Coordinates of C-alpha atoms in Angstrom, one line a residue:
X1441 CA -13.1 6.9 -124.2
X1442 CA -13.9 10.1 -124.2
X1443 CA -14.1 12.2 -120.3
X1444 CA -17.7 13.6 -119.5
X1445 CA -17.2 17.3 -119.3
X1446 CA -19.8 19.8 -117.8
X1447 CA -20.9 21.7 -120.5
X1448 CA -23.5 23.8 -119.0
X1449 CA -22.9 27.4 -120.0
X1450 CA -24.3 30.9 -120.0
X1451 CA -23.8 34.6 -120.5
X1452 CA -22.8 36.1 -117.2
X1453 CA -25.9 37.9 -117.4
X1454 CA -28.0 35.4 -117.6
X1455 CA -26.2 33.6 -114.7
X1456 CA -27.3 36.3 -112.7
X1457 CA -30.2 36.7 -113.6
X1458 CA -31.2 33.5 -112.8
X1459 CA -29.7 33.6 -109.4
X1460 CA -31.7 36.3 -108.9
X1461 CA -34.8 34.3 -109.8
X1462 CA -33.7 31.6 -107.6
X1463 CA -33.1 34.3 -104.5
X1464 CA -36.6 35.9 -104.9
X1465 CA -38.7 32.5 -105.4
X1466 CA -37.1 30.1 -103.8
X1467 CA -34.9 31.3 -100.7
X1468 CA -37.3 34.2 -99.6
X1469 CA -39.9 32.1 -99.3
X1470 CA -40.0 32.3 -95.3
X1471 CA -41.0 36.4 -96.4
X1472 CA -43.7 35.6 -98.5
X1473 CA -45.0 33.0 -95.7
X1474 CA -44.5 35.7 -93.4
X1475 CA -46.0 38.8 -95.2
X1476 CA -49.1 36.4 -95.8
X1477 CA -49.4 36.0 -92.1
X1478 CA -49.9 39.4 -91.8
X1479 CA -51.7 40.2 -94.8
X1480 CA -54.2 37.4 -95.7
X1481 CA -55.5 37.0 -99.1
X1482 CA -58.8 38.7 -99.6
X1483 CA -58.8 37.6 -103.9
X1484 CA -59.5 41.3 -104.1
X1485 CA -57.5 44.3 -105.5
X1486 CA -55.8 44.8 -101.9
X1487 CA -53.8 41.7 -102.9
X1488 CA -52.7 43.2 -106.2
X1489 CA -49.4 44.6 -104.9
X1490 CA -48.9 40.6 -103.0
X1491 CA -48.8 39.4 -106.5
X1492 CA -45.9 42.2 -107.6
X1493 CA -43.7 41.3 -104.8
X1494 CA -41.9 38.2 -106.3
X1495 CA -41.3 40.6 -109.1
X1496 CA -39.9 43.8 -107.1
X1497 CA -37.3 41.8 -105.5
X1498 CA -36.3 39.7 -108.8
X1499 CA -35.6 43.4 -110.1
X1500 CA -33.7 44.9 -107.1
X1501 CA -31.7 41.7 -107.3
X1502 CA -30.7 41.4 -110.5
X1503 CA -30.1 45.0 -110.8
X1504 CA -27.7 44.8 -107.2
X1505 CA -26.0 41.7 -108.9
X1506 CA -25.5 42.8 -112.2
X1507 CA -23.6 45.7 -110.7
X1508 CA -21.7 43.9 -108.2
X1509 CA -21.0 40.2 -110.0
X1510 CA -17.0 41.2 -110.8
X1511 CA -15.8 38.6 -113.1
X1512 CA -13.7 35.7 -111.3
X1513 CA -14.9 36.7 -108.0
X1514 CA -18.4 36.1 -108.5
X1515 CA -17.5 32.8 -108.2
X1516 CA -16.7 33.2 -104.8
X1517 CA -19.2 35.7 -103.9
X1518 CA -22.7 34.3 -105.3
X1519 CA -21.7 30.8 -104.1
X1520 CA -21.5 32.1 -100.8
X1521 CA -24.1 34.1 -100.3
X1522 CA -26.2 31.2 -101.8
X1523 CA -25.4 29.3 -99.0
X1524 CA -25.5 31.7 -96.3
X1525 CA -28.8 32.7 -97.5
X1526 CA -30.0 29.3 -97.5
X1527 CA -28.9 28.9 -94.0
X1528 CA -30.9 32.1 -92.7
X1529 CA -33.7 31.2 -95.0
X1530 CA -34.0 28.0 -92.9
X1531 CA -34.0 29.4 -89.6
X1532 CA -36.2 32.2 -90.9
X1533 CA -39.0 29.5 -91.8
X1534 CA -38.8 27.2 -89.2
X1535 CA -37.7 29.3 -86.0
X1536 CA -39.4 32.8 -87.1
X1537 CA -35.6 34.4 -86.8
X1538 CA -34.9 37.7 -88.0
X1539 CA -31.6 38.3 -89.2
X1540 CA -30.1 41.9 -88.5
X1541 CA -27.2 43.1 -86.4
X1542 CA -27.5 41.9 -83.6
X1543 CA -28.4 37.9 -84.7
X1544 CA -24.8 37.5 -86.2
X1545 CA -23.2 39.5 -83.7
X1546 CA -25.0 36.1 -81.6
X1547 CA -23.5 34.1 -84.4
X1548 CA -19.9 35.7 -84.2
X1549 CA -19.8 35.1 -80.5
X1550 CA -21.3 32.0 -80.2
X1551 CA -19.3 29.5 -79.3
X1552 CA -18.7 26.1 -81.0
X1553 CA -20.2 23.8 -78.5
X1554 CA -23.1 26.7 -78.3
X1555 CA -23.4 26.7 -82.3
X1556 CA -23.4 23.0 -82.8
X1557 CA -26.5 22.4 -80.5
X1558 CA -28.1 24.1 -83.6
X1559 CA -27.4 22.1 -85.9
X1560 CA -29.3 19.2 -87.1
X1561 CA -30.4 16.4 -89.8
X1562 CA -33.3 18.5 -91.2
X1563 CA -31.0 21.4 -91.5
X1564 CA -28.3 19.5 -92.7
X1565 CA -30.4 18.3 -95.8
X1566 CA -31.7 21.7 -96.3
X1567 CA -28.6 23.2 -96.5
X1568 CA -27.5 20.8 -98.8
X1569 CA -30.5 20.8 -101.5
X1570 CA -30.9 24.7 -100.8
X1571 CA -27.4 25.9 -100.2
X1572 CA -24.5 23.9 -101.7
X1573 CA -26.1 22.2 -104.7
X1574 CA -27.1 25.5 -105.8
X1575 CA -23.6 26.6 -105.0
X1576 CA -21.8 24.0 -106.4
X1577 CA -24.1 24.0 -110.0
X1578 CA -23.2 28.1 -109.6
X1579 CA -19.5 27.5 -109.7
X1580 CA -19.6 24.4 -111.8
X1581 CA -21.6 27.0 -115.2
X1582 CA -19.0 27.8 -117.8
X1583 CA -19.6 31.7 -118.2
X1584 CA -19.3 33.3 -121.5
X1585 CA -18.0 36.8 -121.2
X1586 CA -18.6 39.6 -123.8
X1587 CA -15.9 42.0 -125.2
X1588 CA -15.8 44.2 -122.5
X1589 CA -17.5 47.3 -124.2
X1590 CA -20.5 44.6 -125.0
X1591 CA -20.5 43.0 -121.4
X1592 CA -21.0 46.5 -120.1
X1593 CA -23.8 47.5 -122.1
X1594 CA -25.2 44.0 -122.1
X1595 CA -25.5 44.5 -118.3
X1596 CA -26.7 48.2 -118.5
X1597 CA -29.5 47.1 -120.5
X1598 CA -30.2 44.4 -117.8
X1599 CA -30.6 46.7 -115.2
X1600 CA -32.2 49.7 -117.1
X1601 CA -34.9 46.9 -117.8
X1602 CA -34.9 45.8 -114.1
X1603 CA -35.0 49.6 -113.2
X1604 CA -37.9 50.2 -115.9
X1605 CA -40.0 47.5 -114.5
X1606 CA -39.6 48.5 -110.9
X1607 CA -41.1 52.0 -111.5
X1608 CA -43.9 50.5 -113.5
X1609 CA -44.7 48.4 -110.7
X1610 CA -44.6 51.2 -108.2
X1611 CA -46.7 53.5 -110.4
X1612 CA -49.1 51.4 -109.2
X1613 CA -48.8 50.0 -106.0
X1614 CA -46.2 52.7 -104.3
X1615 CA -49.2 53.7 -101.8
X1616 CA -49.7 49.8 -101.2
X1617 CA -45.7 48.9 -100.6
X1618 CA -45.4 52.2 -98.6
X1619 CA -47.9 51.4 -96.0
X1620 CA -47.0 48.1 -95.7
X1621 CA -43.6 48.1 -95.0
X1622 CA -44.0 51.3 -92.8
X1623 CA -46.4 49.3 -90.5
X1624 CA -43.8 45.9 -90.9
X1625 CA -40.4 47.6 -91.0
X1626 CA -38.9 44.2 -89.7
X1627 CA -39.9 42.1 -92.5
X1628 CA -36.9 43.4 -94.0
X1629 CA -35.0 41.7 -91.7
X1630 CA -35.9 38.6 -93.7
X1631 CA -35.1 39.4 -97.0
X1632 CA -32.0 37.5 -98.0
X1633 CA -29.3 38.1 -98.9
X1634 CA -29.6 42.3 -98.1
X1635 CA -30.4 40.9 -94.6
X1636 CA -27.3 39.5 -94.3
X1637 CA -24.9 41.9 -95.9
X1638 CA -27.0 45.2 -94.3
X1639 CA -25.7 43.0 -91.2
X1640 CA -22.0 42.7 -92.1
X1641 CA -22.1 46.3 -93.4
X1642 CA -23.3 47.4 -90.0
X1643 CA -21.1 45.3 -88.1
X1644 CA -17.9 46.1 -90.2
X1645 CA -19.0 49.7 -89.2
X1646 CA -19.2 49.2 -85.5
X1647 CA -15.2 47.4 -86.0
X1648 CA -14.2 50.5 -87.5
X1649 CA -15.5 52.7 -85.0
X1650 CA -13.0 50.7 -82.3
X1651 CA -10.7 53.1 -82.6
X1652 CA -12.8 55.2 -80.9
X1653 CA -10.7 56.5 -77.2
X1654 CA -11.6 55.1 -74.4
X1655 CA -13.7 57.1 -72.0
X1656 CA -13.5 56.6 -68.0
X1657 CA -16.6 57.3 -66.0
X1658 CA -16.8 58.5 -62.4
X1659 CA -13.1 58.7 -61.3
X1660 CA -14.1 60.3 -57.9
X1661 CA -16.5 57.5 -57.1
X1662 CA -16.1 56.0 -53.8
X1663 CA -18.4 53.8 -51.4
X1664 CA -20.1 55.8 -48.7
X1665 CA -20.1 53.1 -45.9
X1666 CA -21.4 54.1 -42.5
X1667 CA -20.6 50.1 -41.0
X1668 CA -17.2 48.1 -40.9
X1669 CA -19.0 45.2 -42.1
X1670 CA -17.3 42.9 -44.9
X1671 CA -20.4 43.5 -48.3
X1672 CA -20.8 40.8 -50.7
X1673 CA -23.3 40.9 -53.8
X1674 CA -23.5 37.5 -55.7
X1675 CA -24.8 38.7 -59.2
X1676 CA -26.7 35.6 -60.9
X1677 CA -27.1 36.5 -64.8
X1678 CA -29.8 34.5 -66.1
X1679 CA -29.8 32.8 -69.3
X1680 CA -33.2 32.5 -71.6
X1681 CA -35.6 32.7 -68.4
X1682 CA -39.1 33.9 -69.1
X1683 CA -41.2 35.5 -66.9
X1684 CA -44.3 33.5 -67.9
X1685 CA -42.9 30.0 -66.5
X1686 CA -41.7 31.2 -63.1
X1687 CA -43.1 29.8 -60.4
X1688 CA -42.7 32.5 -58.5
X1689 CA -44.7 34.6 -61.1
X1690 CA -47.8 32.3 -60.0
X1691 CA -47.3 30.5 -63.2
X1692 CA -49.8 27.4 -63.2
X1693 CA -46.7 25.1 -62.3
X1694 CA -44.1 25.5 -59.5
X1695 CA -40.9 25.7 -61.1
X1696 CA -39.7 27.4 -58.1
X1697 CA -40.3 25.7 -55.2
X1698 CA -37.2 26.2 -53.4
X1699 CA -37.3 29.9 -53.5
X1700 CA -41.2 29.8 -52.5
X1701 CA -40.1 27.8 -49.9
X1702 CA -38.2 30.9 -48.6
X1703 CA -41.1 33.0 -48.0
X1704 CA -40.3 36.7 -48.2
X1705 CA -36.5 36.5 -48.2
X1706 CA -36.9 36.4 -51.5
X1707 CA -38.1 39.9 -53.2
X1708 CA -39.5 38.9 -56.5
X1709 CA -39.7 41.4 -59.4
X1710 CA -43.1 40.5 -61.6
X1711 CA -42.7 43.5 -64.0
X1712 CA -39.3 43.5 -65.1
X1713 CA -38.0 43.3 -68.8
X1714 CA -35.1 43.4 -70.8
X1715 CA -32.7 46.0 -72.0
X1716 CA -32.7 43.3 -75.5
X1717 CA -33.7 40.1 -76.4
X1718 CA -29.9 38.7 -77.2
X1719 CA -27.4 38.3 -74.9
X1720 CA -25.0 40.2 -77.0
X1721 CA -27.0 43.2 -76.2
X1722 CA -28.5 42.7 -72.9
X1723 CA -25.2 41.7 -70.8
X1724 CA -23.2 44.9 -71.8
X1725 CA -26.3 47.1 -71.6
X1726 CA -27.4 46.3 -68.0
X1727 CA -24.1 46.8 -66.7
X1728 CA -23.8 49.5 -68.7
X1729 CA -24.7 53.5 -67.6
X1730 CA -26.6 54.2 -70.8
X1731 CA -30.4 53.2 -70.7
X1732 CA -32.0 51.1 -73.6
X1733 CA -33.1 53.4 -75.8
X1734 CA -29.4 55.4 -76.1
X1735 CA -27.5 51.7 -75.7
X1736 CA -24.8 51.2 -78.6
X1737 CA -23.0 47.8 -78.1
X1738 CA -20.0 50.5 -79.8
X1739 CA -20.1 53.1 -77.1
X1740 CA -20.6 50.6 -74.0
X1741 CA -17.3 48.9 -75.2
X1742 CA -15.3 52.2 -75.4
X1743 CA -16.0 53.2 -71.8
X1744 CA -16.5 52.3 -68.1
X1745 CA -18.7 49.9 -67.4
X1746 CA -20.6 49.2 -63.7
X1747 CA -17.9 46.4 -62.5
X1748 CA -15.0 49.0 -63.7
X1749 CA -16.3 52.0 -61.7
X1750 CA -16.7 49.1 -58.4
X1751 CA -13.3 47.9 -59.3
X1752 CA -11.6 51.3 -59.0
X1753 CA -13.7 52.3 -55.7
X1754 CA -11.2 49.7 -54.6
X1755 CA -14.2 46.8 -54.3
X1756 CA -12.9 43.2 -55.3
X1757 CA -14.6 41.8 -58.5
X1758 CA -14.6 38.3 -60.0
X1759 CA -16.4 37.2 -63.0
X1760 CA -17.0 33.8 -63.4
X1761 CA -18.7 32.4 -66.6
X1762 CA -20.1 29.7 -67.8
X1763 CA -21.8 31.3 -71.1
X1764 CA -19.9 31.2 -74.5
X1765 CA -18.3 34.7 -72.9
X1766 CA -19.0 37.8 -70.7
X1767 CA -19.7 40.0 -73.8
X1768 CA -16.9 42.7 -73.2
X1769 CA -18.1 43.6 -70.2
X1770 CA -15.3 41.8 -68.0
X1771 CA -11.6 43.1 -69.9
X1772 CA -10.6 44.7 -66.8
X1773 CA -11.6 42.5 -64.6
X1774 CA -10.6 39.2 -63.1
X1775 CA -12.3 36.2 -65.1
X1776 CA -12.8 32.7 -65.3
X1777 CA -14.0 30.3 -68.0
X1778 CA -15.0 27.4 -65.7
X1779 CA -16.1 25.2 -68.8
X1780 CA -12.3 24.6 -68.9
X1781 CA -12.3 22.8 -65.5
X1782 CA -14.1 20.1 -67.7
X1783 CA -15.0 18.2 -64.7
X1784 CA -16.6 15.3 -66.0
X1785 CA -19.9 15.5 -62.9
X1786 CA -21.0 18.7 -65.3
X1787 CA -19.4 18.9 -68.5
X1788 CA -20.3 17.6 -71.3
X1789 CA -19.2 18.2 -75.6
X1790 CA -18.1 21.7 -74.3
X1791 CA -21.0 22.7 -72.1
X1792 CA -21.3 22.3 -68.5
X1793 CA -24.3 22.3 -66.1
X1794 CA -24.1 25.6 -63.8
X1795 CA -23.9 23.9 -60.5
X1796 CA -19.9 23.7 -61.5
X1797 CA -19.7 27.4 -61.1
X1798 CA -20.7 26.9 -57.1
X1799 CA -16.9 25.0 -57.3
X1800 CA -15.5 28.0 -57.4
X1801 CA -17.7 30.2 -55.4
X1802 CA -16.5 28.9 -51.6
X1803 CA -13.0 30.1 -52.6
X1804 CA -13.9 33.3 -53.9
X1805 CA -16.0 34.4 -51.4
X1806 CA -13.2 33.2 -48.3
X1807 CA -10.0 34.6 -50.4
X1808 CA -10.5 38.5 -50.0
X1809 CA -11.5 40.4 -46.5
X1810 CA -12.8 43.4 -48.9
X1811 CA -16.0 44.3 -49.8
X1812 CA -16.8 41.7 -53.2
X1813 CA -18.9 41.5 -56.2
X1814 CA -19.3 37.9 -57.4
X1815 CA -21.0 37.6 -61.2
X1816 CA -22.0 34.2 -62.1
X1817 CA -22.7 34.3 -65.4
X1818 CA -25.0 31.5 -66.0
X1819 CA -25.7 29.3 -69.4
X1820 CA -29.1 29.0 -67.4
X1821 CA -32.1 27.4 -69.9
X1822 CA -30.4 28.0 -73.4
X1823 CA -31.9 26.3 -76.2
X1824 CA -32.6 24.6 -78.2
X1825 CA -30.9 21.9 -76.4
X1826 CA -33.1 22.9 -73.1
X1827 CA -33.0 19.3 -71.8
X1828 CA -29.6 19.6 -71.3
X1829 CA -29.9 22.2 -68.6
X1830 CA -30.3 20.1 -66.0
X1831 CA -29.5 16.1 -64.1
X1832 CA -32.4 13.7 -64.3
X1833 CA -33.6 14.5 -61.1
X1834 CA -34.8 17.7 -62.1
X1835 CA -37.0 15.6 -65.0
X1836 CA -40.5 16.3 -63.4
X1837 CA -42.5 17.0 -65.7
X1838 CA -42.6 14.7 -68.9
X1839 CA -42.7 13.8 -71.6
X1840 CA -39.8 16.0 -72.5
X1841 CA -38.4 17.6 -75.5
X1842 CA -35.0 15.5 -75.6
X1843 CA -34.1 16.7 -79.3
X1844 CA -32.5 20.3 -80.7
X1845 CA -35.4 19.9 -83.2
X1846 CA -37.2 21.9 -81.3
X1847 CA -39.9 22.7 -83.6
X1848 CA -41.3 18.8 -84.1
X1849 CA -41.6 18.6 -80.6
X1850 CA -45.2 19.1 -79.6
X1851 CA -46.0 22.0 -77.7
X1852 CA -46.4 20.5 -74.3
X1853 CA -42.8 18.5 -74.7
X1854 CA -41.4 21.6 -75.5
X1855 CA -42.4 23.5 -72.4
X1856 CA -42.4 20.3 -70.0
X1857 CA -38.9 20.7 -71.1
X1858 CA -38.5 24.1 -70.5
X1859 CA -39.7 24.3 -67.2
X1860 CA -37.6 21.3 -66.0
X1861 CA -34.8 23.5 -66.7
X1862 CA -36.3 26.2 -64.5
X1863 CA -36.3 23.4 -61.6
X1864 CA -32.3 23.3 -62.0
X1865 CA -32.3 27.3 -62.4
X1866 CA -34.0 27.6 -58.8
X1867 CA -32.0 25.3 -57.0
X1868 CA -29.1 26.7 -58.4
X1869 CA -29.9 30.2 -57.0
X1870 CA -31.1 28.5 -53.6
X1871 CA -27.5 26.9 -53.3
X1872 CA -25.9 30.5 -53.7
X1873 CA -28.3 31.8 -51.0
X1874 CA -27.1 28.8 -48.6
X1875 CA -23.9 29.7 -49.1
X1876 CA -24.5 33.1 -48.1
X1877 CA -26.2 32.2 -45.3
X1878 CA -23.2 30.2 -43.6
X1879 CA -21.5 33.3 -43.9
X1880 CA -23.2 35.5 -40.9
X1881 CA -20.6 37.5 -40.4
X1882 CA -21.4 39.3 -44.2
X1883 CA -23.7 41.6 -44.8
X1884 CA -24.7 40.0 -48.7
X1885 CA -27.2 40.4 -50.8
X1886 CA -28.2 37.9 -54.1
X1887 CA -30.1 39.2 -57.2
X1888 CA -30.3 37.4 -59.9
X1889 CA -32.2 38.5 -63.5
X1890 CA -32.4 37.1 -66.8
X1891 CA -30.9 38.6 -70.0
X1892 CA -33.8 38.0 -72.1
X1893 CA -37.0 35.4 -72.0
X1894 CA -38.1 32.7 -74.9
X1895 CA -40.2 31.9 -77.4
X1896 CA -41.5 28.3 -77.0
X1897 CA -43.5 27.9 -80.2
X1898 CA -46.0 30.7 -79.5
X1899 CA -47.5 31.9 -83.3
X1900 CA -45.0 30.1 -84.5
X1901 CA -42.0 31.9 -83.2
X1902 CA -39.2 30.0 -81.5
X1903 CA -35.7 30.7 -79.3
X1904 CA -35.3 34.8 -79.1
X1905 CA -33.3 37.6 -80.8
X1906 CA -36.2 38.9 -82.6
X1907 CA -35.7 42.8 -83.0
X1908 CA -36.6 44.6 -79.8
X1909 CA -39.8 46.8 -81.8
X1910 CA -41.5 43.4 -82.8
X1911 CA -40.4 41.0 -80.0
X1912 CA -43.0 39.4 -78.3
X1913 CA -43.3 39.6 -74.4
X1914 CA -42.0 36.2 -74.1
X1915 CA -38.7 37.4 -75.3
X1916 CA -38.6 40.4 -73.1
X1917 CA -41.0 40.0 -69.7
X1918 CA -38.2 38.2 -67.7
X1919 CA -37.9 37.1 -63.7
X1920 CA -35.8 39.0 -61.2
X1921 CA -35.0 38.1 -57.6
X1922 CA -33.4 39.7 -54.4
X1923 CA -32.2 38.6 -51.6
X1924 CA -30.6 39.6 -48.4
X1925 CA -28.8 38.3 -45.4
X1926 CA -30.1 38.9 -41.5
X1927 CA -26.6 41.1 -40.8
X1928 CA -27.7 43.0 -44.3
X1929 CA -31.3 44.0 -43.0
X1930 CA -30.5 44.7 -39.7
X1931 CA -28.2 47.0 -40.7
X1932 CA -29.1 49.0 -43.9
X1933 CA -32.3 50.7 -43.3
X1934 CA -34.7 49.6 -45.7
X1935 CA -38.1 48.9 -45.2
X1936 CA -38.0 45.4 -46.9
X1937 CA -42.7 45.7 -46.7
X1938 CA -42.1 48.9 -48.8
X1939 CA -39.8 46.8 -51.3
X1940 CA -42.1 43.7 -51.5
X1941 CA -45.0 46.3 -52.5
X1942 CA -43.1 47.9 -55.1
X1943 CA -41.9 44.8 -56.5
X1944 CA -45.4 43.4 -57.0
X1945 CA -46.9 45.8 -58.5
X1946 CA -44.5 48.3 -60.2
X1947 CA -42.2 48.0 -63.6
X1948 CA -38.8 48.0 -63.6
X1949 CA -36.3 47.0 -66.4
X1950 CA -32.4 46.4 -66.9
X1951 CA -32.3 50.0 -67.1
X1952 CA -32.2 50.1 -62.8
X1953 CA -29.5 47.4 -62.7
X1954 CA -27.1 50.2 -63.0
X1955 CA -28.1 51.8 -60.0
X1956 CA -29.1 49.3 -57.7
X1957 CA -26.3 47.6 -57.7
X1958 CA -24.3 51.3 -57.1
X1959 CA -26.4 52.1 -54.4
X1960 CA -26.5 48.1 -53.0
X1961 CA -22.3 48.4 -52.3
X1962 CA -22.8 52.0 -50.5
X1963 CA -21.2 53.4 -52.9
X1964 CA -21.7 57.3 -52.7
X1965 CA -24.5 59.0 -54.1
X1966 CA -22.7 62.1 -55.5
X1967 CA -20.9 59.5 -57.7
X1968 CA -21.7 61.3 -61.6
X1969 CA -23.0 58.2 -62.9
X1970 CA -25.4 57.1 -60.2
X1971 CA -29.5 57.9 -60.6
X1972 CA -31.3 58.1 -57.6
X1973 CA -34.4 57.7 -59.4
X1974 CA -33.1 54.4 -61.2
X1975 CA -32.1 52.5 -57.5
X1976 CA -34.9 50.5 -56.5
X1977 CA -33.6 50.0 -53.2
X1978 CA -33.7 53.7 -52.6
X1979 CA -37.3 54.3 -52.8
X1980 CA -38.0 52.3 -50.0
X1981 CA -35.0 53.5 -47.6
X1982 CA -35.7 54.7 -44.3
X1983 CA -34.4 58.3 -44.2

């Protein structure tokens, strides 16, 4: 009896070609979807240039692969980028993500109990008809090569006739194309797979550029204390927190009762947004000295941050974490992973609730007489998996999104869910205050602020990450809080009605973190990195 044998085989050019084929109609289909959104069919001649779009990238790709497609490792390549394609392309449709730098610099430092909450049946079963079937059939086609001289102008000719029919179609529509994309610059964040190697390539380039030296910032700064008081500042760092669903923010719901409960000891910040809409970014940014708009995740990591200048002024820092990491921004300080404790009250399949960081916080606070800056870097109301953010008791409102399938939840579970997790995030930050406040003998302060807010579904767009230029406000209007003990207000003159004001009605952004903090440890105001016009504590001291 004879063995079956797969006998399926083409020219390598044709191989490519019809990968190419399969690229441009079948795995950017989330772009077509998405450039329809934005440019409905009229059935007029405005739609002509629609119609050539499955075309121009068929030619661009086939081209790019004809060039590329080495013999022997195509087979490694193409079968790859099938299936990381096929992944994106998923995530793309279903989640609205746009995948550039800063989404697999998320992906890199993600960690596994972070990326598996991601991962589900549907995605499973679309990775498998979309990604490896395709992949396996890919490495599976006998290729039949040319003599070399032949295979090289069998290919030219491919990609001379890709090249010839791309200017033919831009003859006519290069007006058309050119406005389109100047208005939509991020759609090319969807195109797969140049999204996803435009990524690598920019990534590889910031690992390259880690050999820049390392710069230290503000050697001469010191604290400027006029008391003999012992200063603490508790730093909360919010996880996916949206300004829309605080209650504090007079959202239709109160999903902060225990800080309205507070009255005016709590400041809260209604106009205050994000220096990104990742956590890769926005961690290192706001504790970085460079504002948004001159932020490189490359430069922060090559020089001082806010924590190291404190550090040196000889303040006491402690990092605790219970996020996949701190981002870079804690490599010279003290840390601590408390997901490690794995204390079975808060943990569970690698996360843990953040009430386990308070654990820690009684010890910290009691084990130094110096001035202290405590970070608790929250995993706060991360999704998809947002009901598992909090204990049953904080299950108010129902019926709840108890699935990572976020999108074929309706849109009431989904934010039911949500704000449920915004019930745990407030008493979280009340139980840091009340620990504060059985300290009287500190002058200490509490802010917390989110990294970035959430999409819940809104025109179809769900988690965050999107790039900053097209994010929506959900993903970037975020909540911020202050607070400060009796000792603290008697002694430091500000005038706390001034601050309420300006906190109510004015704007603010992770660009003031910087300086607020700075100015919120007395640390001196000739220090070269401080910005008297970014401290929002300074506008309303008593002078």
């Amino acid at each position: 009896m004879k063995k079956l044998r797969f006998r399926w085989s083409l020219s390598s050019s044709k191989l490519l070609a019809l990968t190419a084929f399969y690229f441009s109609v079948i795995l950017n289909y989330p772009f077509y979807a998405k450039v329809l959104s934005i440019h409905p069919l009229t059935h007029t001649s405005a739609d002509y240039f629609i119609y050539t779009m499955p075309l121009v990238i068929f030619v661009i790709l086939n081209a790019a692969f004809q060039i590329i497609a080495i013999p022997v490792m195509h087979k490694i390549i193409m079968p790859c980028l099938i299936v990381i394609s096929a992944a994106i392309s998923y995530n793309t449709l279903f989640f609205d993500i746009y995948f550039n730098r800063e989404m697999l610099q998320n992906v890199v430092q993600s960690n596994l109990a972070e990326g598996s909450r991601l991962i589900t049946w549907t995605y499973l079963e679309w990775l498998l008809a979309f990604g490896f079937v395709p992949a396996l059939l890919y490495c599976l086609t006998r290729v039949n090569y040319h003599h070399v001289v032949k295979e090289v102008l069998v290919r030219l000719s491919m990609i001379l006739l890709s090249v010839l029919l791309f200017v033919g179609v831009a003859a006519f529509f290069y007006q058309d194309y050119s406005a389109f994309f100047r208005n939509n610059k991020s759609l090319t964040h969807l195109l797969v797979p140049s999204n996803f190697i435009g990524a690598t390539i920019n990534v590889i380039q910031d690992l390259r550029a880690a050999n820049l030296p390392y710069v230290q910032l503000d050697l001469k700064a010191s604290q400027a204390k006029t008391d003999q008081d012992r200063h603490v500042t508790v730093l909360i760092i919010g996880e996916t927190t949206r300004a829309k669903n605080w209650g504090l923010n007079h959202y239709e719901r109160q999903t902060t009762p225990l800080l309205a409960k507070r009255g005016e000891d709590v400041i809260n910040f209604q106009h205050m947004t994000s220096c990104g809409t990742s956590t890769a970014v926005s961690v290192p940014c706001m504790f970085s000295s460079l504002d948004r708009k001159h932020f490189s995740n490359v430069q922060a990591d090559h020089q001082d941050n806010l924590l190291d200048i404190l550090q040196r002024a000889g303040i006491a820092i402690k990092w605790l974490n219970n996020n996949s990491d701190c981002k870079g921004v804690c490599k010279h300080i003290p840390y601590q992973n408390v997901t490690t404790l794995n204390l079975a009250e808060y943990c569970r399949n690698g996360e843990c609730l953040d009430n386990i960081l308070l654990t820690q916080v009684d010890q910290i606070l009691d084990s130094t007489d110096k001035d202290t800056v405590l970070v608790l870097h929250t995993i706060g109301n991360h999704g998809p998996t947002y009901y598992e953010r909090y204990t049953p008791e904080y299950r108010q409102f129902v019926p709840t999104c108890d699935t990572n399938q976020i999108n074929r939840c309706s849109k009431q579970q989904l934010v039911n869910t949500y704000d449920n997790g915004i019930l745990y995030v407030d008493q979280f930050i009340d139980q840091v205050i009340s620990k504060l406040e059985q300290r009287q003998h500190l002058q200490s302060a509490v802010i917390y602020v989110s990294d970035h807010g959430e999409s819940l579904g809104e025109k179809g767009v769900y988690l965050h990450a999107a790039p900053y230029v097209i994010a929506p406000t959900e993903q970037t209007h975020i909540p911020m809080i202050m607070w400060f003990s009796p000792r603290w207000k008697a002694s430091q003159q500000v005038d706390l009605t001034c601050l309420r004001q300006k906190a109510k009605e004015e704007a603010y952004s992770h660009d003031h973190f910087f300086s607020t903090v700075f100015g919120l440890m007395q640390m001196s105001e000739e220090s070269e990195t401080y910005q008297q016009d970014m401290d929002i504590l300074r506008r309303c001291r008593i002078r």
